[in-house]
Coordinates of C-alpha atoms and ligand atoms in Angstrom, one line a residue:
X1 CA 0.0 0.0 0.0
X2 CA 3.0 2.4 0.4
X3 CA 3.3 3.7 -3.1
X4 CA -0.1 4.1 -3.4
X5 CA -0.3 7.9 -2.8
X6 CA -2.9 9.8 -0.7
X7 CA -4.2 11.6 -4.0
X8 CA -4.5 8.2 -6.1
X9 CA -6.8 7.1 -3.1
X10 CA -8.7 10.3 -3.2
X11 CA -9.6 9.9 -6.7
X12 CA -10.1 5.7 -6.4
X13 CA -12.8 6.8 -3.6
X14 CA -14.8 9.5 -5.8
X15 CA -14.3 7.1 -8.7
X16 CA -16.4 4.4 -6.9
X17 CA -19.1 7.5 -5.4
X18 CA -19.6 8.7 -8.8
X19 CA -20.0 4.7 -10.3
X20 CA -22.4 3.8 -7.1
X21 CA -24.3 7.2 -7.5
X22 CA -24.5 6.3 -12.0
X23 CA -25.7 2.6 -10.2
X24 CA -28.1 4.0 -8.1
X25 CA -29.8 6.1 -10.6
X26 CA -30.2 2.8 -12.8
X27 CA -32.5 1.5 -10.1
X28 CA -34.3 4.5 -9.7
X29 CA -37.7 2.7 -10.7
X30 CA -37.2 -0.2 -8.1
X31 CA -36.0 2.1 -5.2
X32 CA -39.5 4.3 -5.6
X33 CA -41.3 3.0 -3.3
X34 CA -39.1 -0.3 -3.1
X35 CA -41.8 -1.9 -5.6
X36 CA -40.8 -3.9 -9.2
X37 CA -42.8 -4.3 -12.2
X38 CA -42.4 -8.1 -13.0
X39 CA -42.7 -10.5 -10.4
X40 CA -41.7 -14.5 -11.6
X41 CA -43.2 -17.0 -8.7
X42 CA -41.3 -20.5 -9.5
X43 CA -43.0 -23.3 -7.3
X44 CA -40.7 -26.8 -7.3
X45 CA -43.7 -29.1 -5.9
X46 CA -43.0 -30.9 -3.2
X47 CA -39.2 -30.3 -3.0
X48 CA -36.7 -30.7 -0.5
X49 CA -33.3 -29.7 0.7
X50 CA -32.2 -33.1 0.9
X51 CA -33.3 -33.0 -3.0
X52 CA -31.5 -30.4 -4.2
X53 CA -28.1 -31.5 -2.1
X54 CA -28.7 -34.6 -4.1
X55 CA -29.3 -32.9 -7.8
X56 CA -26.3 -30.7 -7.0
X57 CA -24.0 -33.6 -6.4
X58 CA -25.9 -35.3 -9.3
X59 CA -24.6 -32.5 -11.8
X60 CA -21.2 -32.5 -10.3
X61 CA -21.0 -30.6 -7.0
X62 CA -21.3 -27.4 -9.1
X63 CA -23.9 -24.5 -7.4
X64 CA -27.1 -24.5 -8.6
X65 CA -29.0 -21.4 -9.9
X66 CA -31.4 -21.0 -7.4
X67 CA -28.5 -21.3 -4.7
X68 CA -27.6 -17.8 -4.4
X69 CA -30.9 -16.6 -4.5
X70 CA -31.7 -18.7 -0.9
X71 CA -32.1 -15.9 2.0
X72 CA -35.2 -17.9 4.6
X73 CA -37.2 -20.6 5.6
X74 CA -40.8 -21.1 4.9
X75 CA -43.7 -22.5 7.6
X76 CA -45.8 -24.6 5.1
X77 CA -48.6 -26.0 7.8
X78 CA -52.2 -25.4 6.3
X79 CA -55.5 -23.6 8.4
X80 CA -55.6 -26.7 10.2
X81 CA -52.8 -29.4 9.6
X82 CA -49.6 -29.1 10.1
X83 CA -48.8 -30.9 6.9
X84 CA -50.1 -29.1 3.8
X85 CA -51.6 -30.6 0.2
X86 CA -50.6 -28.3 -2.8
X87 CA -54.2 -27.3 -3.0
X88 CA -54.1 -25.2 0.4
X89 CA -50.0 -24.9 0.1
X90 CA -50.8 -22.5 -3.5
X91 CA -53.6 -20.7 -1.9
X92 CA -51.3 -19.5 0.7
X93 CA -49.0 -18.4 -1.7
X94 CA -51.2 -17.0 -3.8
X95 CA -54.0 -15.6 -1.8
X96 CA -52.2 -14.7 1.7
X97 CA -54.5 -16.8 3.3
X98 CA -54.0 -20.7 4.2
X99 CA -56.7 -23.1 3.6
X100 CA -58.1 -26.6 3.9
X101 CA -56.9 -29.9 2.1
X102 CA -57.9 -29.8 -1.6
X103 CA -59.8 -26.1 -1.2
X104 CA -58.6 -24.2 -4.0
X105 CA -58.3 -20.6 -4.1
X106 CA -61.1 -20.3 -1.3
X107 CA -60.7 -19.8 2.6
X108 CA -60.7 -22.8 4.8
X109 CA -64.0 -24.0 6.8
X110 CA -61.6 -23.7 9.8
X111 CA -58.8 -21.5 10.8
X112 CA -57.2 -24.0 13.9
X113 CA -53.9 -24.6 14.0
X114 CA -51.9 -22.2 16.6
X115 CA -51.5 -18.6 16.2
X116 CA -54.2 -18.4 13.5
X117 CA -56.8 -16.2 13.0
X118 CA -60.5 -17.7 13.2
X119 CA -62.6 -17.6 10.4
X120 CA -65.5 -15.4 10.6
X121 CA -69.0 -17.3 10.2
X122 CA -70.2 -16.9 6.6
X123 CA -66.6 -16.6 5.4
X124 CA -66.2 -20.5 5.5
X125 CA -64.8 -21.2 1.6
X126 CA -65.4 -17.8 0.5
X127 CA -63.2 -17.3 -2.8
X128 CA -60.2 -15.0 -1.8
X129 CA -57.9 -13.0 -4.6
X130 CA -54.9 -14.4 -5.7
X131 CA -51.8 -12.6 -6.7
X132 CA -52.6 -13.4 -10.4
X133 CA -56.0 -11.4 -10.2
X134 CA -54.5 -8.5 -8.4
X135 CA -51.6 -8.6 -11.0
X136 CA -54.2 -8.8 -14.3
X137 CA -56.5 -5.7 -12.5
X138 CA -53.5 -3.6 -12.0
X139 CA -53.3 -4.1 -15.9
X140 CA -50.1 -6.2 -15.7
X141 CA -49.7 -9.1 -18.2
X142 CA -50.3 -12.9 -16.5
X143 CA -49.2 -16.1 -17.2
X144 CA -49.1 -19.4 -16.1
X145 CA -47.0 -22.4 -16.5
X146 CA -46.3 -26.3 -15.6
X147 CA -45.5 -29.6 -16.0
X148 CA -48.7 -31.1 -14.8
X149 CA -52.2 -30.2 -16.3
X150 CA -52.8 -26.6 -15.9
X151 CA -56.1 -27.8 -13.8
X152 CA -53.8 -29.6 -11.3
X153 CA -53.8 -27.9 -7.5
X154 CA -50.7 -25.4 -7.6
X155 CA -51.2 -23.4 -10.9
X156 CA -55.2 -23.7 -10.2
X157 CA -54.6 -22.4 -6.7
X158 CA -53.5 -19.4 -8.9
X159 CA -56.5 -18.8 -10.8
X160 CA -59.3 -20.7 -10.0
X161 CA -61.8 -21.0 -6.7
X162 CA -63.5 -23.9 -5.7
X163 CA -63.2 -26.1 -2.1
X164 CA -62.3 -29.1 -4.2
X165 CA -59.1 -29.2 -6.4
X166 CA -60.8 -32.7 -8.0
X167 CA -63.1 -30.4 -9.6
X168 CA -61.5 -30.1 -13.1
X169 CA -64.8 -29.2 -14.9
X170 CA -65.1 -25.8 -13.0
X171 CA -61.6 -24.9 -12.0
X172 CA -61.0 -24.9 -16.0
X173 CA -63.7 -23.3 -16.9
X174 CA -62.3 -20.2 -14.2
X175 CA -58.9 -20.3 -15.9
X176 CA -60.0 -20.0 -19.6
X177 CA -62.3 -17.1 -18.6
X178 CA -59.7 -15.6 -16.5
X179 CA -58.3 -14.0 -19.5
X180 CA -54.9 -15.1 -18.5
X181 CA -52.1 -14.3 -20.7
X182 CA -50.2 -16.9 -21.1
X183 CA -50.7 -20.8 -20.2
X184 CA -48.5 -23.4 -21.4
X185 CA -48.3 -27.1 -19.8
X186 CA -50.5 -29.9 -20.2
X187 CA -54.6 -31.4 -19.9
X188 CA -55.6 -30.7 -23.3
X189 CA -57.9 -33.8 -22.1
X190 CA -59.5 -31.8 -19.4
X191 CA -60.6 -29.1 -21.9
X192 CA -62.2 -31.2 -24.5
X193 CA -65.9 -32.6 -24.0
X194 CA -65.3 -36.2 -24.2
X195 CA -62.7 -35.4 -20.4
X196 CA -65.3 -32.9 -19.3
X197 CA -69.1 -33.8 -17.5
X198 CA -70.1 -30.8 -18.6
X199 CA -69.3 -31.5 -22.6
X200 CA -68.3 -27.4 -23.1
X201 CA -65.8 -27.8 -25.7
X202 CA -62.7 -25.1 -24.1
X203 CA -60.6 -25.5 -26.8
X204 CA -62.7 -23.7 -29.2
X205 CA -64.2 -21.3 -26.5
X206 CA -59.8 -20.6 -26.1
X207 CA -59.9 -20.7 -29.8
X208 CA -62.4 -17.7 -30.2
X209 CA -61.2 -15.9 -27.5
X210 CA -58.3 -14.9 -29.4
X211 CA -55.6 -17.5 -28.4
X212 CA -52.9 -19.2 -29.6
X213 CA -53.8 -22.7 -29.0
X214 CA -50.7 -24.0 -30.0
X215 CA -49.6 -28.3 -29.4
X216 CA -46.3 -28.5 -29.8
X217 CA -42.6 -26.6 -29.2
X218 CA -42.2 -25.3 -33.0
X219 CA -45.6 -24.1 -32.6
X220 CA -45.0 -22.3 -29.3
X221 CA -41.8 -20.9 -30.8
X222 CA -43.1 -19.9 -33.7
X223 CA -46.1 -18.1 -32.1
X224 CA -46.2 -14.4 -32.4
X225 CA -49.2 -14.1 -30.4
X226 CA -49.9 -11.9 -27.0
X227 CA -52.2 -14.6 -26.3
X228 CA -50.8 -18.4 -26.1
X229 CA -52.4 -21.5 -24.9
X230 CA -49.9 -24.3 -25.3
X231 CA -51.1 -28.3 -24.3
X232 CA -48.0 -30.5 -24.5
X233 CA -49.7 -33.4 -23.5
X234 CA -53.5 -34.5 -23.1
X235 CA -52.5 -35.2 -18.8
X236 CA -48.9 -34.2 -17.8
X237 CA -45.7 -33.8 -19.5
X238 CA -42.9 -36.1 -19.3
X239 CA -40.1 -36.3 -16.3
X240 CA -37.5 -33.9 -18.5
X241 CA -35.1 -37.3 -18.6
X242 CA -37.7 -38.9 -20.4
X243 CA -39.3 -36.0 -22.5
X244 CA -39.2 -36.2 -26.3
X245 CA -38.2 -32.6 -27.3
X246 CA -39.9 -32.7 -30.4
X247 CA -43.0 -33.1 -28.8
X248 CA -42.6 -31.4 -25.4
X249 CA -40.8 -28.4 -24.5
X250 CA -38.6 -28.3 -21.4
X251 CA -39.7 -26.2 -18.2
X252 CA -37.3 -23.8 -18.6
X253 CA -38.4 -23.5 -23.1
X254 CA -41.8 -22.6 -21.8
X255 CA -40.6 -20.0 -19.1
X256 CA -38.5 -18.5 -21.8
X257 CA -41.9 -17.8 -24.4
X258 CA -43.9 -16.7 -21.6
X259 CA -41.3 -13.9 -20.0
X260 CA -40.9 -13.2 -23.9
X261 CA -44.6 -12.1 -24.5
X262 CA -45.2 -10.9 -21.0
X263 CA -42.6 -8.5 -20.9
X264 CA -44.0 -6.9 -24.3
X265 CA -46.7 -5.1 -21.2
X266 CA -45.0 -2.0 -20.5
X267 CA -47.1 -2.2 -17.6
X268 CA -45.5 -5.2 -15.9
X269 CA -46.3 -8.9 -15.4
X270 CA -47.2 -11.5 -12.9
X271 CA -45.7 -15.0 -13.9
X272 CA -46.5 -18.1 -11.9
X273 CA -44.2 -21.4 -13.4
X274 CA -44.6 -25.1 -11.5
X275 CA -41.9 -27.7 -11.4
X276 CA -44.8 -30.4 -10.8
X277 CA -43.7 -33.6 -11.1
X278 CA -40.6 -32.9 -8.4
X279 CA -43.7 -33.9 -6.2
X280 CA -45.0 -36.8 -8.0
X281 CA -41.9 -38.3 -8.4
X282 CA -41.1 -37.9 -3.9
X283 CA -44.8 -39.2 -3.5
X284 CA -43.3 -42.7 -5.6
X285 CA -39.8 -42.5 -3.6
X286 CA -38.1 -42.3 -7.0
X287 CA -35.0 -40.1 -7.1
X288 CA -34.2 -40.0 -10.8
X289 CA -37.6 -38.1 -11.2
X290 CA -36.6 -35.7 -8.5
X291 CA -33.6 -34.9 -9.4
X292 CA -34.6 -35.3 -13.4
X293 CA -37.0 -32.4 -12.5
X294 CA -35.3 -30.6 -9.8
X295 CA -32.2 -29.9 -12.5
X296 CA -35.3 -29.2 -15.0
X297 CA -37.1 -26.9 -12.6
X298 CA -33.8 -25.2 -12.1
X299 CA -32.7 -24.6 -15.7
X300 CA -36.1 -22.5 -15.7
X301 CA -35.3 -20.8 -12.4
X302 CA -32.2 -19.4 -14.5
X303 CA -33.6 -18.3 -17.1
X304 CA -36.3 -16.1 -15.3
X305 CA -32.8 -14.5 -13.2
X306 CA -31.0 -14.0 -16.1
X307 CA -34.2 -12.2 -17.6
X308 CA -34.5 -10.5 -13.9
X309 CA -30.7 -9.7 -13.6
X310 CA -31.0 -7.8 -17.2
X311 CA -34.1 -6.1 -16.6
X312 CA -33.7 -4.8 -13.4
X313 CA -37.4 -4.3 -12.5
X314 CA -38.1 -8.4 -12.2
X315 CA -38.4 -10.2 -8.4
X316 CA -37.8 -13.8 -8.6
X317 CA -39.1 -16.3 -6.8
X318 CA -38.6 -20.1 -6.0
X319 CA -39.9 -21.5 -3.3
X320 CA -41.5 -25.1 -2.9
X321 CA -45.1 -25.7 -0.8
X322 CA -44.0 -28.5 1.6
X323 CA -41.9 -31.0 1.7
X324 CA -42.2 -35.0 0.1
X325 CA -41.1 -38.3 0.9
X326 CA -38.4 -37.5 3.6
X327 CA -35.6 -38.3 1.7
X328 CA -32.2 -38.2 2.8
X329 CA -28.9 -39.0 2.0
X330 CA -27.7 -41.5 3.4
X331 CA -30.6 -44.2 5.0
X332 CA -30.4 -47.3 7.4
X333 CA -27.5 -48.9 6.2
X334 CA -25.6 -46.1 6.4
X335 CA -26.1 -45.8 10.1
X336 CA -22.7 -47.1 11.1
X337 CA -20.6 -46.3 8.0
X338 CA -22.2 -42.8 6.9
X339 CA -18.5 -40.7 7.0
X340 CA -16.9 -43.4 5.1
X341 CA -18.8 -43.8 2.7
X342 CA -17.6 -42.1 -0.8
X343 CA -19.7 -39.5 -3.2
X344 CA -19.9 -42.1 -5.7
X345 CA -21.7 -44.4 -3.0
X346 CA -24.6 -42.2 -3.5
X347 CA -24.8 -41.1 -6.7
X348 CA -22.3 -44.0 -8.9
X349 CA -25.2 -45.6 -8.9
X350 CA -27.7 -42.9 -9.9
X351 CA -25.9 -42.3 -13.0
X352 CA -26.4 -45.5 -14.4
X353 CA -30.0 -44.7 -14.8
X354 CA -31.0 -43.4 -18.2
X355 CA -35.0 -42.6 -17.9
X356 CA -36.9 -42.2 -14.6
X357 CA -39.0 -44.8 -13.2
X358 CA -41.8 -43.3 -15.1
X359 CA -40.0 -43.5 -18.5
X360 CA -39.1 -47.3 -17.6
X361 CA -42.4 -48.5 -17.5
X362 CA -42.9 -48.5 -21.4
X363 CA -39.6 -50.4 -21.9
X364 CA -41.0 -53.7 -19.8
X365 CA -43.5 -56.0 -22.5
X366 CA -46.5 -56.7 -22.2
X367 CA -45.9 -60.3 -19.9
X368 CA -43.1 -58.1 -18.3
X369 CA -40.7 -61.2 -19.3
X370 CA -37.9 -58.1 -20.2
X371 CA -37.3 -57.0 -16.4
X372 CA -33.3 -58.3 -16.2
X373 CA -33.2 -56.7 -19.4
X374 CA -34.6 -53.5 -19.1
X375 CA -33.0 -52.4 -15.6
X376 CA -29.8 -53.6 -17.0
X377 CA -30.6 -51.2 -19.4
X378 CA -31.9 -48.3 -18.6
X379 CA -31.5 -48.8 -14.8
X380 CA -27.8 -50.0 -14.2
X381 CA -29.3 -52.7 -12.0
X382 CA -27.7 -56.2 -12.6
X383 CA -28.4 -57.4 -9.1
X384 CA -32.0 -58.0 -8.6
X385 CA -33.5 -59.9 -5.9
X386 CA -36.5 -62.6 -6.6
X387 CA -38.6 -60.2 -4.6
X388 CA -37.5 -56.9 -6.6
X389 CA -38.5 -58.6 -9.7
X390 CA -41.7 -60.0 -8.7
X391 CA -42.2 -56.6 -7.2
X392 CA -41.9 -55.2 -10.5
X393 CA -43.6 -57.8 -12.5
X394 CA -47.0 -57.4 -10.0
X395 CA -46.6 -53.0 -10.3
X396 CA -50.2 -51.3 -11.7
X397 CA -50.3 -49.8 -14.5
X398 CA -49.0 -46.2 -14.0
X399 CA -47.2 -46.8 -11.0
X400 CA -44.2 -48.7 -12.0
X401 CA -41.6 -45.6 -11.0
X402 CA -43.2 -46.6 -6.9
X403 CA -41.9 -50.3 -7.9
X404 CA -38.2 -49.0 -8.6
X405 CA -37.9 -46.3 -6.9
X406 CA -36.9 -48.1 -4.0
X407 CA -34.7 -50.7 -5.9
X408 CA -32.2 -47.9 -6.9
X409 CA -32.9 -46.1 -3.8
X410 CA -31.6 -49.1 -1.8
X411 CA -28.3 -49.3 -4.1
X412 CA -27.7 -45.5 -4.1
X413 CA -28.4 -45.2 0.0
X414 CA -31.1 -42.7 -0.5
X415 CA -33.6 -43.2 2.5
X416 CA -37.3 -42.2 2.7
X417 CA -39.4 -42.0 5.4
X418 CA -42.9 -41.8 4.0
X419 CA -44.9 -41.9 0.6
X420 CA -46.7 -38.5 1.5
X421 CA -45.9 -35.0 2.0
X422 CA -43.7 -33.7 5.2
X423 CA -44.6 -30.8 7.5
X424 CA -41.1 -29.2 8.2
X425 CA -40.3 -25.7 6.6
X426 CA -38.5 -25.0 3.0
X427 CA -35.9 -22.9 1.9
X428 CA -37.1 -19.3 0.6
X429 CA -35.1 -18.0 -2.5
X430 CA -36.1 -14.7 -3.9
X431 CA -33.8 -12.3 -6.1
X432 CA -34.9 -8.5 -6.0
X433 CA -33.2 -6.0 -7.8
X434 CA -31.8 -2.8 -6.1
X435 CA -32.6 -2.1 -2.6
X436 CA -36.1 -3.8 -3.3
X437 CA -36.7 -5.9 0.1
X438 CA -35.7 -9.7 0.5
X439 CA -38.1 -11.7 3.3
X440 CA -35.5 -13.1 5.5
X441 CA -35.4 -15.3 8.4
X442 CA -38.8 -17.9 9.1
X443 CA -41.9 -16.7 7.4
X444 CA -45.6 -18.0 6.9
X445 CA -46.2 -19.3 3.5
X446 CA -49.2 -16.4 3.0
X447 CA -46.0 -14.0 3.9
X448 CA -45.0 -14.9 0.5
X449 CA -48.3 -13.4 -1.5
X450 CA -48.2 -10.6 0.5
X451 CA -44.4 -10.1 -0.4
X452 CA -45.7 -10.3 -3.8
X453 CA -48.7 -7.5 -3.0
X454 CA -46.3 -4.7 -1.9
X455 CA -43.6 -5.7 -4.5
X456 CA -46.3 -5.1 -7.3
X457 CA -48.1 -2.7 -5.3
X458 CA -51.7 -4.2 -5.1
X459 CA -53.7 -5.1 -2.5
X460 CA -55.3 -8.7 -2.3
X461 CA -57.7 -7.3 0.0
X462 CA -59.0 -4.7 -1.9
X463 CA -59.4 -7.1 -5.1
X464 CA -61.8 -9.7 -3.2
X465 CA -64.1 -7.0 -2.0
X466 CA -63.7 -6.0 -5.3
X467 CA -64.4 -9.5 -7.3
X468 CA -65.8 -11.6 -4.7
X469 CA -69.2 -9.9 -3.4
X470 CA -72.4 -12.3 -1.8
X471 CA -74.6 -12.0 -4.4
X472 CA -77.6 -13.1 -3.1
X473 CA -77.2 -10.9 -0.5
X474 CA -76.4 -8.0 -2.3
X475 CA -78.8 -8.6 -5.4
X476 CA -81.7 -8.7 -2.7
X477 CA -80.3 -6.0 -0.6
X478 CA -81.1 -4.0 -4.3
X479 CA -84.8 -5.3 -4.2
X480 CA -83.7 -8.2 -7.0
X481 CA -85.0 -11.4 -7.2
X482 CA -82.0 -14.4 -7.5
X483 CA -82.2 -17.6 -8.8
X484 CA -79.8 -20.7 -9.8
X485 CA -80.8 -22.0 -13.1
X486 CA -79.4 -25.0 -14.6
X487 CA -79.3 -25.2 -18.4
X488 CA -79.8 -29.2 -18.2
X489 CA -76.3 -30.2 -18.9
X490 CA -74.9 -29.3 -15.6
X491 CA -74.1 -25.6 -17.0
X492 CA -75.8 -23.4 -14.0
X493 CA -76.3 -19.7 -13.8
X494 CA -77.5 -16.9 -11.5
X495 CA -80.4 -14.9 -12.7
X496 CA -81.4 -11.9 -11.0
X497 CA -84.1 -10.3 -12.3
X498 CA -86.0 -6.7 -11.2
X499 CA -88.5 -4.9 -12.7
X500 CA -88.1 -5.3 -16.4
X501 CA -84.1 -5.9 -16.3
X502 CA -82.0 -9.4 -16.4
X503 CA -79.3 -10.2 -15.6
X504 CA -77.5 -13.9 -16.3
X505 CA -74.3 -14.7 -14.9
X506 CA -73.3 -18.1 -16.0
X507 CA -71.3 -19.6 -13.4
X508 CA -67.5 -19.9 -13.7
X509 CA -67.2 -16.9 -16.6
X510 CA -66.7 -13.7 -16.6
X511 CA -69.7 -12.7 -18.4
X512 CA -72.8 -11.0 -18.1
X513 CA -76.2 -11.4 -20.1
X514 CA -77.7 -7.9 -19.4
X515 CA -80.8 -8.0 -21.2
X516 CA -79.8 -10.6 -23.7
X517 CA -76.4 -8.5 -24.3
X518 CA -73.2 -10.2 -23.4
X519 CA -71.5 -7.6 -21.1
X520 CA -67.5 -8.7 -19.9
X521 CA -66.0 -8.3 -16.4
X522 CA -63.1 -8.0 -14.8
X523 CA -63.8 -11.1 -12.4
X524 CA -65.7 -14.6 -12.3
X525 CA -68.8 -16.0 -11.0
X526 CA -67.8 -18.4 -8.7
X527 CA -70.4 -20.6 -7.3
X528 CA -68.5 -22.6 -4.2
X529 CA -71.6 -25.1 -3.4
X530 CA -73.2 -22.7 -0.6
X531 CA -72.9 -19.2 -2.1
X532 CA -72.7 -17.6 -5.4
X533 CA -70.1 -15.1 -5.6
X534 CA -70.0 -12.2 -8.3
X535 CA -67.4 -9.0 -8.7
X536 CA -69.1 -5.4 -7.4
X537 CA -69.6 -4.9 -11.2
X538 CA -72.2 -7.4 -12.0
X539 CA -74.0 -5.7 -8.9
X540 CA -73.9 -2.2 -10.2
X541 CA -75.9 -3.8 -13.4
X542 CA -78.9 -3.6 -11.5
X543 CA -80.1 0.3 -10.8
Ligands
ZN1 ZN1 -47.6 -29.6 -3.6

């Protein structure tokens, strides 16, 4: 440091000021208010710590992308169990309020586990606003994305409302009149009439309202559209180490298109992307699927950061809704030897495996008289037991991945405690530009939406009194008459009627029949099986 002189300091020091000062004015937008335009919400279902250690090892020991984006823990215990399903685990996250098993999008009957907040009587399933709603009334752009059918509990959780996620018919029907953006994934099946009770045919009702419908990753490429619907598959998209590209684009292909036509709002946009199967494959105690889709789910994490580290108005977040499977490296046998056991105990033997136990199932034959074959093969296995083949020659259809799973989980020392989901917290990763705020320390799962709220400046509040108002209640409060009307095909509507004026507000859209003219709003009927919900505006069509 001696022959640096006092004057080169001096001028080293007000070099620096004037670059932080040049710095600081390129984040002017996020330091106003400490709010962003863009906020990307990427949910790993069902993943664990344990899970990533093991895909990080898996890909060499080399950081993954979402590591230096982990700052907290997250609480993932539901209204009233301390272990959460997806359905309740998304409505946290995207309503700010937790729920009940399978209730989508809706408030839980009961509010019971400590510390909680009761729920007032009359409120019990009440549809709440998500994140996604707030986002598309602020006039930001929306999207959604995963692996899974679009119907399935997380991205429904999003933008749908009904106290049963099973109920594919109706939670569908909310997301195709939800006039979201963007939606690429899978359950083309659930849209069409011959997968549907109801017989609607969504595809063409996507169709005319000015979508994309694109079916495969040319098409979704190729599209030029503000409006895509992409179906990859008629259920859910491959494992990613068993996906054909030609027929199914990667997680992180689909995140790419939809940050690509989002970000054409100049307003902003609210983008939602699942790594689903992470979960399915924990629920079957198969780690090639979790790791297959953990790497997958983490290719698409970077490509929303690099988007976010470039654009500088972008919050990223990953963050999973509970735990799966209790996996851990290292399991039983391990108990005496676990230090001296080498990396390539646990993952030499992982490698070997070419598709996931999912992807396996179509290489066995019909008489399954191929096993020794097949997990020589594609699984590295050489050594089965009679009872690990007979196991495998007695697996359901559709379940094969639960039969090996274990097999290489046994050889690779991978323990599992359970077949279901766990109830201990996750790890919180967000990226915020500037000196926009990063949640730190243990926080609620809700904590996370309303994290989202003041980043993007909305209030979830202020949207359900603003889209979710009793109708009955409030049409009769107006001197209106209401009735439920069913079409005879299962397709029910309100109709409120007074004086010479009517109103029809078919259940699960977002339109209006004023007078036999089709009039659009901003929110959905949602009918939960008690109530019948409508937004203010439907209200204010009655004088
Ligand atoms: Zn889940």
């Amino acid at each position: 440091m001696k022959h640096i002189s006092q004057k080169s300091i001096a001028l080293a020091l007000s070099l620096c000021m004037f670059l932080s000062m040049f710095l600081w004015i390129g984040q002017v937008p996020a330091e106003a208010g400490k709010k962003a335009k863009n906020v990307i919400i990427l949910i790993p279902d069902g993943m664990t710590v344990a899970g990533t250690t093991l895909a990080r090892w898996y890909q060499g020991g080399t950081p993954l992308a979402m590591d230096e984006m982990a700052c907290g823990l997250v609480r993932t215990y539901s209204a009233d169990a301390p272990i959460a399903d997806s359905a309740p685990a998304g409505t946290a996250f995207a309503t700010g309020h937790k729920s009940h098993t399978g209730y989508v999008g809706v408030l839980p009957d009961a509010a019971n586990m400590p510390g909680l907040a009761p729920i007032a009587k009359g409120d019990e399933k009440k549809p709440v606003a998500t994140i996604l709603e707030a986002a598309k009334l602020a006039g930001k752009a929306t999207g959604l994305v995963a692996t899974s059918e679009i119907m399935h509990a997380t991205p429904a959780a999003f933008s749908s409302h009904f106290p049963s996620r099973k109920n594919y018919d109706d939670l569908s029907e909310q997301q195709v009149y939800n006039r979201i953006d963007v939606v690429l994934g899978a359950g083309s099946k659930f849209l069409s009439p011959e997968g549907r009770k109801d017989k609607t045919d969504l595809i063409s009702i996507i169709k005319n309202l000015g979508y994309d419908y694109v079916t495969t990753p040319e098409a979704m490429k190729n599209s030029k559209s503000d409006k895509i619907w992409g179906m990859f598959s008629p259920t859910n998209l491959s494992y990613d180490m068993d996906r054909n590209p030609a027929e199914q684009p990667s997680l992180a292909e689909m995140t790419a298109k939809a940050i690509e036509v989002l970000s054409k709002d100049k307003d902003g946009f609210f983008l939602m992307v699942e790594g689903s199967k992470i979960d399915w494959a924990a629920h079957a105690n198969d780690p090639i699927g979790v790791i297959s889709d953990i790497l997958a789910f983490d290719k698409a994490v970077k490509t929303a950061l690099d988007f976010a580290k470039k654009n500088r108005d972008t919050v990223v977040i990953a963050v999973t809704d509970h735990g799966n499977g209790g996996i851990s490296i290292g399991d039983r046998a391990t108990t005496k030897t676990y230090d001296e056991e080498p990396l390539s105990a646990f993952i030499a033997p992982l490698k070997k495996a070419k598709l996931t136990g999912e992807g396996l199932e179509s290489k066995f034959n019909a008489n399954r008289s191929n096993i020794k074959e097949v997990m020589a093969t594609y699984f590295g296995i050489t050594d089965l037991t009679e009872e690990e083949i007979k196991t495998i020659k007695e697996a359901k259809a559709g379940s094969m991945n639960y039969a090996v799973g274990p097999i290489i989980s046994k050889r690779a020392h991978i323990g599992w405690t359970t077949g279901g989901h766990t109830g201990e917290d996750v790890v919180l990763y967000v990226y915020a530009p500037g000196s926009v705020e990063r949640p730190t320390g243990v926080i609620e799962n809700t904590d996370v939406a309303r994290y989202m709220e003041k980043v993007l400046g909305v209030s979830l509040d202020e949207v359900t009194k603003k889209l979710f108002v009793d109708a009955k209640a409030a049409f009769e409060a107006k001197g209106a008459k209401v009735e439920k009307v069913d079409d005879g095909n299962g397709n029910f509507s309100l109709v409120v009627t007074k004086g010479s004026t009517k109103v029809e507000l078919p259940f699960n859209t977002n339109i209006a029949i004023v007078d036999g003219k089709k009039v659009e709003m901003s929110g959905l009927t949602v009918d939960n099986g008690v109530k019948t919900y409508v937004p203010s505006e439907a209200v204010n069509l009655i004088k």
